[in-house]
Short mmCIF file of C-alpha atoms in Angstrom, two decimals:
data_model
loop_
_atom_site.label_atom_id
_atom_site.label_comp_id
_atom_site.label_asym_id
_atom_site.label_seq_id
_atom_site.Cartn_x
_atom_site.Cartn_y
_atom_site.Cartn_z
CA UNK A 815 205.11 169.25 76.99
CA UNK A 816 203.80 167.80 80.31
CA UNK A 817 202.12 163.69 80.14
CA UNK A 818 199.23 162.29 81.96
CA UNK A 819 197.66 159.16 82.54
CA UNK A 820 194.08 159.65 81.31
CA UNK A 821 190.54 157.93 80.17
CA UNK A 822 189.27 157.85 76.58
CA UNK A 823 186.40 160.41 76.31
CA UNK A 824 183.63 160.89 74.01
CA UNK A 825 184.04 163.34 70.90
CA UNK A 826 186.71 163.69 70.47
CA UNK A 827 187.86 164.48 73.89
CA UNK A 828 189.76 162.66 77.11
CA UNK A 829 189.97 163.26 80.49
CA UNK A 830 192.44 163.57 83.20
CA UNK A 831 191.08 162.68 87.03
CA UNK A 832 192.70 161.99 90.89
CA UNK A 833 196.37 162.48 91.30
CA UNK A 834 196.90 162.74 87.93
CA UNK A 835 194.36 165.78 87.65
CA UNK A 836 195.41 166.97 91.48
CA UNK A 837 199.25 167.65 89.60
CA UNK A 838 198.04 169.06 86.44
CA UNK A 839 196.08 171.94 88.77
CA UNK A 840 198.00 172.06 92.64
CA UNK A 841 201.42 171.13 91.09
CA UNK A 842 202.10 172.52 87.32
CA UNK A 843 198.58 175.37 88.10
CA UNK A 844 198.10 174.67 83.78
CA UNK A 845 194.90 176.27 82.76
CA UNK A 846 192.06 176.00 80.20
CA UNK A 847 193.82 176.40 76.88
CA UNK A 848 197.41 174.69 77.92
CA UNK A 849 198.44 172.30 75.44
CA UNK A 850 199.18 168.34 77.40
CA UNK A 851 199.81 164.63 76.42
CA UNK A 852 197.69 162.17 77.03
CA UNK A 853 197.63 158.17 77.19
CA UNK A 854 195.19 155.73 78.56
CA UNK A 855 198.06 152.66 78.68
CA UNK A 856 196.73 151.20 74.95
CA UNK A 857 199.75 152.13 73.62
CA UNK A 858 198.29 155.43 71.69
CA UNK A 859 198.92 159.41 72.92
CA UNK A 860 197.21 162.06 72.41
CA UNK A 861 197.94 165.92 71.67
CA UNK A 862 195.43 167.96 73.97
CA UNK A 863 194.20 171.41 74.77
CA UNK A 864 192.68 171.73 78.26
CA UNK A 865 188.98 173.05 77.34
CA UNK A 866 186.73 172.18 80.58
CA UNK A 867 188.62 172.41 84.07
CA UNK A 868 186.04 170.95 86.88
CA UNK A 869 186.12 169.95 90.41
CA UNK A 870 187.17 166.07 89.97
CA UNK A 871 188.13 166.35 85.71
CA UNK A 872 189.95 168.16 83.25
CA UNK A 873 188.28 167.72 79.80
CA UNK A 874 190.57 167.63 77.17
CA UNK A 875 189.92 167.71 73.30
CA UNK A 876 192.30 165.28 71.28
CA UNK A 877 194.45 167.79 68.49
CA UNK A 878 196.76 164.87 67.41
CA UNK A 879 196.34 161.36 68.26
CA UNK A 880 199.33 158.82 67.54
CA UNK A 881 201.30 155.62 68.56
CA UNK A 882 204.59 156.42 69.35
CA UNK A 883 207.03 153.58 68.44
CA UNK A 884 208.51 153.94 72.10
CA UNK A 885 207.50 150.34 73.89
CA UNK A 886 209.69 146.99 73.86
CA UNK A 887 208.34 144.96 70.79
CA UNK A 888 209.37 142.10 72.66
CA UNK A 889 207.51 141.55 76.43
CA UNK A 890 209.92 141.62 79.06
CA UNK A 891 208.82 140.50 82.49
CA UNK A 892 210.78 140.39 85.90
CA UNK A 893 209.80 138.85 88.98
CA UNK A 894 212.18 139.79 90.90
CA UNK A 895 212.18 138.25 95.28
CA UNK A 896 211.62 140.44 97.92
CA UNK A 897 214.44 142.77 98.16
CA UNK A 898 215.32 144.70 101.40
CA UNK A 899 215.58 148.35 101.58
CA UNK A 900 215.11 150.52 98.81
CA UNK A 901 216.15 147.85 95.84
CA UNK A 902 212.63 146.97 94.45
CA UNK A 903 211.00 150.72 94.21
CA UNK A 904 214.70 151.40 92.11
CA UNK A 905 214.38 148.29 90.14
CA UNK A 906 210.81 148.81 88.74
CA UNK A 907 211.94 152.65 88.36
CA UNK A 908 215.17 151.54 85.77
CA UNK A 909 213.20 148.77 84.90
CA UNK A 910 210.40 150.58 83.77
CA UNK A 911 212.43 153.50 82.17
CA UNK A 912 214.30 150.45 80.23
CA UNK A 913 211.01 149.26 78.90
CA UNK A 914 210.33 145.95 81.28
CA UNK A 915 206.57 144.83 80.10
CA UNK A 916 205.56 144.02 84.45
CA UNK A 917 206.77 142.83 86.85
CA UNK A 918 205.83 140.33 89.46
CA UNK A 919 207.40 140.66 93.08
CA UNK A 920 207.92 136.68 94.58
CA UNK A 921 207.89 135.28 98.40
CA UNK A 922 211.23 133.62 98.21
CA UNK A 923 212.53 130.90 100.87
CA UNK A 924 215.86 133.80 101.98
CA UNK A 925 213.54 136.37 101.21
CA UNK A 926 214.79 138.63 104.33
CA UNK A 927 211.69 140.61 103.91
CA UNK A 928 208.29 139.47 103.97
CA UNK A 929 205.34 141.93 103.28
CA UNK A 930 201.70 140.63 103.85
CA UNK A 931 198.22 141.68 103.92
CA UNK A 932 197.26 145.34 103.97
CA UNK A 933 201.38 146.40 103.86
CA UNK A 934 201.67 143.97 100.90
CA UNK A 935 199.10 145.81 98.90
CA UNK A 936 199.73 148.98 100.03
CA UNK A 937 203.72 148.50 99.19
CA UNK A 938 202.72 147.66 95.79
CA UNK A 939 200.44 150.72 95.32
CA UNK A 940 203.58 152.39 96.12
CA UNK A 941 205.32 150.54 93.29
CA UNK A 942 202.81 150.85 90.68
CA UNK A 943 203.03 154.66 91.20
CA UNK A 944 206.65 154.54 90.67
CA UNK A 945 206.62 152.98 87.16
CA UNK A 946 203.65 155.16 86.53
CA UNK A 947 206.20 157.89 87.20
CA UNK A 948 208.96 155.94 85.40
CA UNK A 949 206.94 155.39 82.59
CA UNK A 950 206.50 158.87 81.69
CA UNK A 951 209.39 160.22 82.50
CA UNK A 952 210.92 158.36 79.87
CA UNK A 953 207.80 158.66 77.58
CA UNK A 954 206.20 155.90 77.75
CA UNK A 955 202.73 155.25 76.61
CA UNK A 956 202.19 152.08 78.67
CA UNK A 957 202.43 151.60 82.25
CA UNK A 958 203.94 148.04 83.56
CA UNK A 959 201.90 146.54 85.89
CA UNK A 960 203.27 146.30 89.48
CA UNK A 961 201.47 142.26 90.17
CA UNK A 962 200.41 141.92 93.96
CA UNK A 963 203.26 139.95 96.07
CA UNK A 964 203.40 136.86 95.01
CA UNK A 965 204.15 132.59 96.09
CA UNK A 966 206.29 130.01 93.40
CA UNK A 967 202.48 128.11 93.17
CA UNK A 968 200.83 131.59 91.51
CA UNK A 969 203.36 131.94 89.18
CA UNK A 970 201.87 129.66 86.43
CA UNK A 971 198.86 131.13 85.71
CA UNK A 972 200.01 134.95 86.19
CA UNK A 973 201.01 134.83 82.75
CA UNK A 974 200.27 132.82 79.77
CA UNK A 975 200.86 129.85 79.66
CA UNK A 976 203.16 131.09 76.37
CA UNK A 977 205.83 132.35 78.55
CA UNK A 978 209.60 132.01 78.11
CA UNK A 979 211.13 131.91 81.68
CA UNK A 980 214.51 132.44 82.85
CA UNK A 981 216.14 132.55 85.84
CA UNK A 982 219.83 134.00 86.79
CA UNK A 983 221.73 131.92 89.32
CA UNK A 984 225.12 131.91 90.14
CA UNK A 985 226.03 128.83 89.93
CA UNK A 986 224.74 128.46 86.48
CA UNK A 987 228.52 128.22 84.73
CA UNK A 988 227.43 126.02 81.60
CA UNK A 989 224.52 127.59 79.64
CA UNK A 990 225.71 131.65 78.15
CA UNK A 991 223.12 134.47 77.87
CA UNK A 992 222.90 134.49 73.85
CA UNK A 993 222.98 130.31 73.41
CA UNK A 994 219.94 130.79 75.63
CA UNK A 995 218.46 133.40 73.97
CA UNK A 996 218.73 132.04 70.49
CA UNK A 997 216.50 129.58 70.97
CA UNK A 998 213.33 132.14 72.08
CA UNK A 999 210.70 133.37 70.18
CA UNK A 1000 210.17 137.22 70.74
CA UNK A 1001 206.95 137.37 69.87
CA UNK A 1002 206.24 135.22 73.00
CA UNK A 1003 206.49 136.62 77.07
CA UNK A 1004 209.73 136.44 78.37
CA UNK A 1005 209.65 136.32 82.18
CA UNK A 1006 212.91 136.72 84.50
CA UNK A 1007 213.37 135.64 87.53
CA UNK A 1008 215.77 137.11 90.08
CA UNK A 1009 217.05 136.03 93.85
CA UNK A 1010 216.71 138.21 96.23
CA UNK A 1011 219.66 138.99 98.50
CA UNK A 1012 220.87 135.76 99.37
CA UNK A 1013 219.63 134.82 95.80
CA UNK A 1014 217.36 131.38 95.36
CA UNK A 1015 218.34 127.90 96.90
CA UNK A 1016 218.94 125.01 94.85
CA UNK A 1017 215.63 123.77 95.00
CA UNK A 1018 213.98 126.74 94.05
CA UNK A 1019 216.17 126.67 91.20
CA UNK A 1020 214.94 123.03 90.16
CA UNK A 1021 210.96 124.08 90.45
CA UNK A 1022 211.53 126.58 88.56
CA UNK A 1023 213.19 124.62 85.69
CA UNK A 1024 210.66 121.50 86.35
CA UNK A 1025 207.34 123.72 86.60
CA UNK A 1026 208.13 126.44 84.84
CA UNK A 1027 210.77 125.31 82.67
CA UNK A 1028 212.58 128.00 83.22
CA UNK A 1029 216.12 128.13 81.97
CA UNK A 1030 219.11 129.15 83.83
CA UNK A 1031 221.48 130.79 82.78
CA UNK A 1032 224.47 132.84 84.05
CA UNK A 1033 225.62 136.54 84.36
CA UNK A 1034 229.39 135.56 84.51
CA UNK A 1035 232.17 135.31 86.82
CA UNK A 1036 231.68 138.56 89.06
CA UNK A 1037 229.27 138.26 91.76
CA UNK A 1038 226.23 140.73 91.38
CA UNK A 1039 223.55 142.51 93.83
CA UNK A 1040 220.14 141.12 93.48
CA UNK A 1041 219.62 144.68 92.03
CA UNK A 1042 222.29 145.21 89.74
CA UNK A 1043 221.40 141.48 88.30
CA UNK A 1044 218.01 142.71 87.38
CA UNK A 1045 219.12 145.54 85.64
CA UNK A 1046 221.07 143.81 83.45
CA UNK A 1047 219.22 140.85 82.57
CA UNK A 1048 217.25 143.33 81.68
CA UNK A 1049 219.54 145.54 79.81
CA UNK A 1050 220.24 142.23 78.28
CA UNK A 1051 217.20 140.70 76.97
CA UNK A 1052 216.49 144.04 75.78
CA UNK A 1053 219.10 144.37 73.26
CA UNK A 1054 219.61 140.54 72.38
CA UNK A 1055 215.26 141.44 70.84
CA UNK A 1056 216.55 144.96 69.24
CA UNK A 1057 214.38 146.99 71.53
CA UNK A 1058 217.58 149.17 73.19
CA UNK A 1059 219.94 151.11 71.28
CA UNK B 1341 235.50 133.81 103.68
CA UNK B 1342 236.21 137.64 103.78
CA UNK B 1343 238.88 139.51 101.31
CA UNK B 1344 241.11 141.63 102.00
CA UNK B 1345 243.41 144.78 99.56
CA UNK B 1346 247.21 143.83 100.51
CA UNK B 1347 250.40 144.55 99.71
CA UNK B 1348 252.69 142.02 98.63
CA UNK B 1349 255.56 141.36 101.32
CA UNK B 1350 258.88 138.94 101.23
CA UNK B 1351 258.79 134.89 101.98
CA UNK B 1352 255.45 134.06 100.52
CA UNK B 1353 253.76 136.35 102.59
CA UNK B 1354 251.23 139.68 102.13
CA UNK B 1355 249.84 142.45 105.12
CA UNK B 1356 247.17 144.29 105.72
CA UNK B 1357 247.42 147.43 106.90
CA UNK B 1358 244.95 150.57 106.92
CA UNK B 1359 241.82 150.77 106.61
CA UNK B 1360 241.53 146.89 105.48
CA UNK B 1361 243.85 146.12 109.42
CA UNK B 1362 240.88 147.77 110.91
CA UNK B 1363 238.01 145.60 109.41
CA UNK B 1364 240.26 142.87 109.83
CA UNK B 1365 240.62 143.66 113.82
CA UNK B 1366 237.87 145.35 115.20
CA UNK B 1367 234.74 144.85 112.95
CA UNK B 1368 235.33 140.91 111.94
CA UNK B 1369 237.40 140.09 114.96
CA UNK B 1370 240.13 138.16 112.77
CA UNK B 1371 242.68 135.84 115.09
CA UNK B 1372 245.79 134.43 114.08
CA UNK B 1373 245.36 131.26 112.34
CA UNK B 1374 242.47 132.23 110.12
CA UNK B 1375 242.03 132.33 106.79
CA UNK B 1376 241.96 134.91 104.36
CA UNK B 1377 241.72 136.27 101.06
CA UNK B 1378 244.16 138.88 100.24
CA UNK B 1379 244.20 140.99 96.38
CA UNK B 1380 246.97 143.83 95.58
CA UNK B 1381 245.09 145.09 92.22
CA UNK B 1382 246.84 143.13 89.81
CA UNK B 1383 244.98 140.68 89.00
CA UNK B 1384 246.36 138.33 91.67
CA UNK B 1385 244.79 136.53 94.55
CA UNK B 1386 246.35 135.03 98.08
CA UNK B 1387 244.69 132.68 99.89
CA UNK B 1388 246.96 133.05 103.08
CA UNK B 1389 246.76 132.31 107.36
CA UNK B 1390 247.09 135.35 109.17
CA UNK B 1391 250.47 134.82 110.95
CA UNK B 1392 251.57 137.79 112.88
CA UNK B 1393 249.05 140.77 114.11
CA UNK B 1394 250.42 143.65 114.89
CA UNK B 1395 249.03 147.31 115.68
CA UNK B 1396 250.03 148.66 112.14
CA UNK B 1397 250.21 145.44 109.79
CA UNK B 1398 248.12 141.61 109.96
CA UNK B 1399 250.58 139.61 108.39
CA UNK B 1400 249.26 136.93 106.26
CA UNK B 1401 251.70 133.79 105.18
CA UNK B 1402 250.67 132.48 101.38
CA UNK B 1403 249.04 129.22 100.55
CA UNK B 1404 247.94 129.69 97.84
CA UNK B 1405 248.43 132.15 94.80
CA UNK B 1406 245.79 132.33 91.68
CA UNK B 1407 245.25 134.01 89.31
CA UNK B 1408 241.33 134.05 88.99
CA UNK B 1409 238.91 134.71 85.69
CA UNK B 1410 236.82 137.38 87.05
CA UNK B 1411 238.06 140.65 84.98
CA UNK B 1412 236.32 141.46 82.00
CA UNK B 1413 239.06 141.33 79.13
CA UNK B 1414 237.32 144.47 77.14
CA UNK B 1415 238.44 147.53 79.41
CA UNK B 1416 235.53 150.22 79.89
CA UNK B 1417 235.73 153.22 80.92
CA UNK B 1418 232.59 155.17 82.24
CA UNK B 1419 233.03 158.63 81.78
CA UNK B 1420 230.05 160.56 83.61
CA UNK B 1421 228.97 163.91 83.44
CA UNK B 1422 228.32 165.03 87.64
CA UNK B 1423 224.91 164.85 88.63
CA UNK B 1424 222.88 165.30 91.65
CA UNK B 1425 222.50 163.06 94.50
CA UNK B 1426 223.52 159.52 94.91
CA UNK B 1427 223.58 159.28 91.79
CA UNK B 1428 227.35 159.25 90.97
CA UNK B 1429 227.88 156.91 94.09
CA UNK B 1430 225.09 154.34 92.48
CA UNK B 1431 226.55 153.91 89.66
CA UNK B 1432 229.90 153.25 90.90
CA UNK B 1433 228.82 150.86 93.31
CA UNK B 1434 226.96 148.74 90.28
CA UNK B 1435 229.80 149.81 87.84
CA UNK B 1436 232.08 148.14 89.95
CA UNK B 1437 230.19 144.97 90.12
CA UNK B 1438 229.23 144.86 86.24
CA UNK B 1439 232.79 145.14 85.35
CA UNK B 1440 233.76 148.56 84.45
CA UNK B 1441 237.73 149.34 84.63
CA UNK B 1442 237.54 152.65 85.67
CA UNK B 1443 235.22 155.96 86.08
CA UNK B 1444 236.42 159.00 85.06
CA UNK B 1445 233.84 162.59 86.78
CA UNK B 1446 233.30 165.14 84.23
CA UNK B 1447 232.49 168.88 84.21
CA UNK B 1448 229.78 169.32 81.80
CA UNK B 1449 228.18 172.55 80.33
CA UNK B 1450 224.68 171.33 82.09
CA UNK B 1451 226.55 169.86 85.21
CA UNK B 1452 224.00 171.11 88.11
CA UNK B 1453 226.30 169.96 90.79
CA UNK B 1454 229.96 171.76 90.44
CA UNK B 1455 232.35 169.96 92.69
CA UNK B 1456 235.65 172.05 93.37
CA UNK B 1457 238.87 172.14 95.11
CA UNK B 1458 239.20 170.19 98.69
CA UNK B 1459 235.35 168.91 98.73
CA UNK B 1460 235.58 167.20 95.13
CA UNK B 1461 238.96 165.37 96.81
CA UNK B 1462 236.79 164.21 99.14
CA UNK B 1463 233.70 162.89 96.68
CA UNK B 1464 236.38 161.24 94.89
CA UNK B 1465 238.06 159.37 97.71
CA UNK B 1466 234.55 158.57 99.15
CA UNK B 1467 233.84 157.17 95.12
CA UNK B 1468 237.06 155.39 95.45
CA UNK B 1469 236.07 153.61 98.69
CA UNK B 1470 232.70 152.55 96.91
CA UNK B 1471 234.12 150.98 94.50
CA UNK B 1472 236.51 149.26 96.76
CA UNK B 1473 234.09 147.83 98.38
CA UNK B 1474 232.29 146.38 95.63
CA UNK B 1475 234.96 145.22 94.18
CA UNK B 1476 235.19 143.54 96.85
CA UNK B 1477 231.89 142.39 97.79
CA UNK B 1478 231.69 141.13 93.86
CA UNK B 1479 234.80 138.95 94.40
CA UNK B 1480 236.93 140.83 91.81
CA UNK B 1481 240.70 141.19 92.32
CA UNK B 1482 241.03 144.61 90.44
CA UNK B 1483 239.38 147.59 91.72
CA UNK B 1484 238.38 150.17 88.88
CA UNK B 1485 240.23 153.76 89.99
CA UNK B 1486 238.02 156.58 90.28
CA UNK B 1487 240.07 159.36 88.60
CA UNK B 1488 239.80 163.05 89.51
CA UNK B 1489 237.06 165.35 88.57
CA UNK B 1490 238.08 166.13 84.91
CA UNK B 1491 237.33 168.97 82.48
CA UNK B 1492 236.70 168.16 78.19
CA UNK B 1493 240.26 169.67 78.05
CA UNK B 1494 241.37 166.73 80.07
CA UNK B 1495 240.14 163.73 78.74
CA UNK B 1496 242.53 163.18 75.96
CA UNK B 1497 245.41 162.78 77.84
CA UNK B 1498 244.09 160.90 81.00
CA UNK B 1499 243.67 157.68 78.53
CA UNK B 1500 245.42 155.80 76.47
CA UNK B 1501 245.23 157.63 72.55
CA UNK B 1502 244.49 154.01 71.15
CA UNK B 1503 241.02 155.05 73.27
CA UNK B 1504 237.80 153.89 71.87
CA UNK B 1505 234.89 156.78 72.60
CA UNK B 1506 231.16 156.50 73.07
CA UNK B 1507 229.08 158.53 73.69
CA UNK B 1508 225.89 158.02 74.46
CA UNK B 1509 223.14 160.52 72.56
CA UNK B 1510 219.24 161.03 72.42
CA UNK B 1511 219.14 162.61 69.45
CA UNK B 1512 221.22 160.00 67.46
CA UNK B 1513 218.69 158.13 66.16
CA UNK B 1514 220.76 156.28 62.55
CA UNK B 1515 223.81 154.47 64.32
CA UNK B 1516 222.29 151.77 65.99
CA UNK B 1517 224.81 150.30 68.66
CA UNK B 1518 225.86 147.08 67.51
CA UNK B 1519 227.03 148.33 64.50
CA UNK B 1520 229.11 151.14 66.04
CA UNK B 1521 230.42 147.91 68.41
CA UNK B 1522 231.17 146.01 65.35
CA UNK B 1523 234.39 148.07 64.30
CA UNK B 1524 235.49 148.47 67.38
CA UNK B 1525 238.73 146.53 68.68
CA UNK B 1526 238.15 145.27 71.88
CA UNK B 1527 242.08 145.03 72.78
CA UNK B 1528 241.77 148.72 73.22
CA UNK B 1529 240.33 150.79 75.84
CA UNK B 1530 236.85 151.48 75.33
CA UNK B 1531 235.52 154.72 77.05
CA UNK B 1532 231.65 155.89 77.28
CA UNK B 1533 230.79 159.87 77.70
CA UNK B 1534 227.14 159.70 79.47
CA UNK B 1535 226.17 163.11 80.23
CA UNK B 1536 224.67 164.36 83.29
CA UNK B 1537 220.41 164.68 83.58
CA UNK B 1538 220.03 167.92 81.50
CA UNK B 1539 222.51 165.43 79.33
CA UNK B 1540 225.11 166.68 76.40
CA UNK B 1541 224.40 169.93 75.12
CA UNK B 1542 225.01 169.65 70.84
CA UNK B 1543 228.40 171.20 71.22
CA UNK B 1544 229.69 169.03 74.04
CA UNK B 1545 228.73 166.52 71.57
CA UNK B 1546 230.12 167.95 68.56
CA UNK B 1547 233.48 168.60 70.48
CA UNK B 1548 233.73 164.83 71.49
CA UNK B 1549 233.04 163.61 67.96
CA UNK B 1550 235.90 166.47 66.45
CA UNK B 1551 238.67 166.30 69.39
CA UNK B 1552 237.83 162.91 70.77
CA UNK B 1553 236.90 161.39 67.58
CA UNK B 1554 233.90 159.50 69.50
CA UNK B 1555 230.58 157.67 67.38
CA UNK B 1556 227.37 158.38 68.90
CA UNK B 1557 225.26 155.84 69.86
CA UNK B 1558 221.36 155.95 70.53
CA UNK B 1559 219.86 154.10 73.39
CA UNK B 1560 217.05 153.52 71.70
CA UNK B 1561 213.21 155.32 72.03
CA UNK B 1562 213.11 155.87 75.95
CA UNK B 1563 214.16 158.71 77.63
CA UNK B 1564 216.60 157.08 80.37
CA UNK B 1565 217.76 158.78 83.43
CA UNK B 1566 221.29 159.59 83.93
CA UNK B 1567 222.45 156.46 85.85
CA UNK B 1568 219.97 154.56 84.05
CA UNK B 1569 221.75 155.42 80.71
CA UNK B 1570 225.09 154.93 82.81
CA UNK B 1571 224.48 151.04 83.76
CA UNK B 1572 222.80 149.87 80.02
CA UNK B 1573 225.53 150.96 78.37
CA UNK B 1574 228.23 149.29 80.18
CA UNK B 1575 226.12 146.41 80.56
CA UNK B 1576 225.45 146.46 76.39
CA UNK B 1577 229.66 147.02 76.05
CA UNK B 1578 230.46 144.13 78.15
CA UNK B 1579 228.15 141.66 77.28
CA UNK B 1580 228.66 142.52 73.61
CA UNK B 1581 232.48 141.39 74.09
CA UNK B 1582 230.98 138.46 76.14
CA UNK B 1583 232.36 139.69 78.76
CA UNK B 1584 228.92 139.51 81.17
CA UNK B 1585 226.34 135.97 81.80
#
């Protein structure tokens, strides 16, 4: 059955509007009486029946409200250095399926792609759309939020102070991944810093360690592309805390 | 320093030929006296100096031979249902970086893409090229072998009899991933069966369980695209056996 981002409404109903409404009427051509799923990013999901189709909204009567066990218990955020091509797009799509809590695009010293102003805003809108579609496809009930493109100095205030930071650093050879995670509290958010194509500079790693208390982790002896590293670390963290498989 | 697939030669030398030679001379324009790395898929790596550049080969004198600890100790094979678009390409590229031992493209009931004859051979050649490039980029010394497109009946004989089979199955809700892996012997090959876009049919899963002794594993409550599932399982298995991070 089709799933839509929806808005809670009075008297046991929810509303589908905007792009979602367009998709419902123009693309899927659903009709009054058809059943649909709605979710409002609060963790709940409604099974509803389309009761009224109007120009700017579809009113659906709630048949059932449920809180499916689909979201990861651990809240893992990806903070990724701006990378070229479609790398960001597909990391966001795949990471959403895997269960990331949110995504922060980061301007780094070695980022070749430097998004500014309007262009940056549009790109973030596009990324949010990709995350929304991936969330639906994977049957999640909360879409990961894609934040605006950030600078290093912004990071401290963008996530809660109790956030536990990890930084993937190819020169880190001492600390194993599991030893590091063993000291983490799964109740608190975890943010993973992933460098751009050229990786982080040594200075950036030091700053992340000093200002964010980031623990640097090795991803083993093979050199991973930035997009591969992002998905690998996310998979490793979610698996470690029992949120995958 | 640049890395090339090479061939062992007499008197402490190795040869670079074919596409690799073309890349060395035409693309990188390396000269006599330049230093390069060579590897011959045996696990060793040579540091060499270009001694003689001829039309069909570059002769390099070995300065140093080493066996870098870069390959995963556990041998994990991906067996993936033929999927559309560039999904196979990028799974092969990313899985090579992560450390897969080899890849078998599989014809499945729900595979939309049905490669046959010459077209299949050409595609496999292209996939092998992608694996070779990814191996170099990630500094591996053994390129994963991409097998010809296989049928279910072929699988038993394509990998050693002691191979331990896993099958990712979204309807598997009982068996957790780590419980299943705990019973595996990391000394023996592990093969992971990943369905095409539509997933495996129930019959295919039963056959894999009966004929290959495959253990079905859940990848959690979120629905993963086939390409995401492939990389996630590979990451989970390699991490479990200490071959990542």
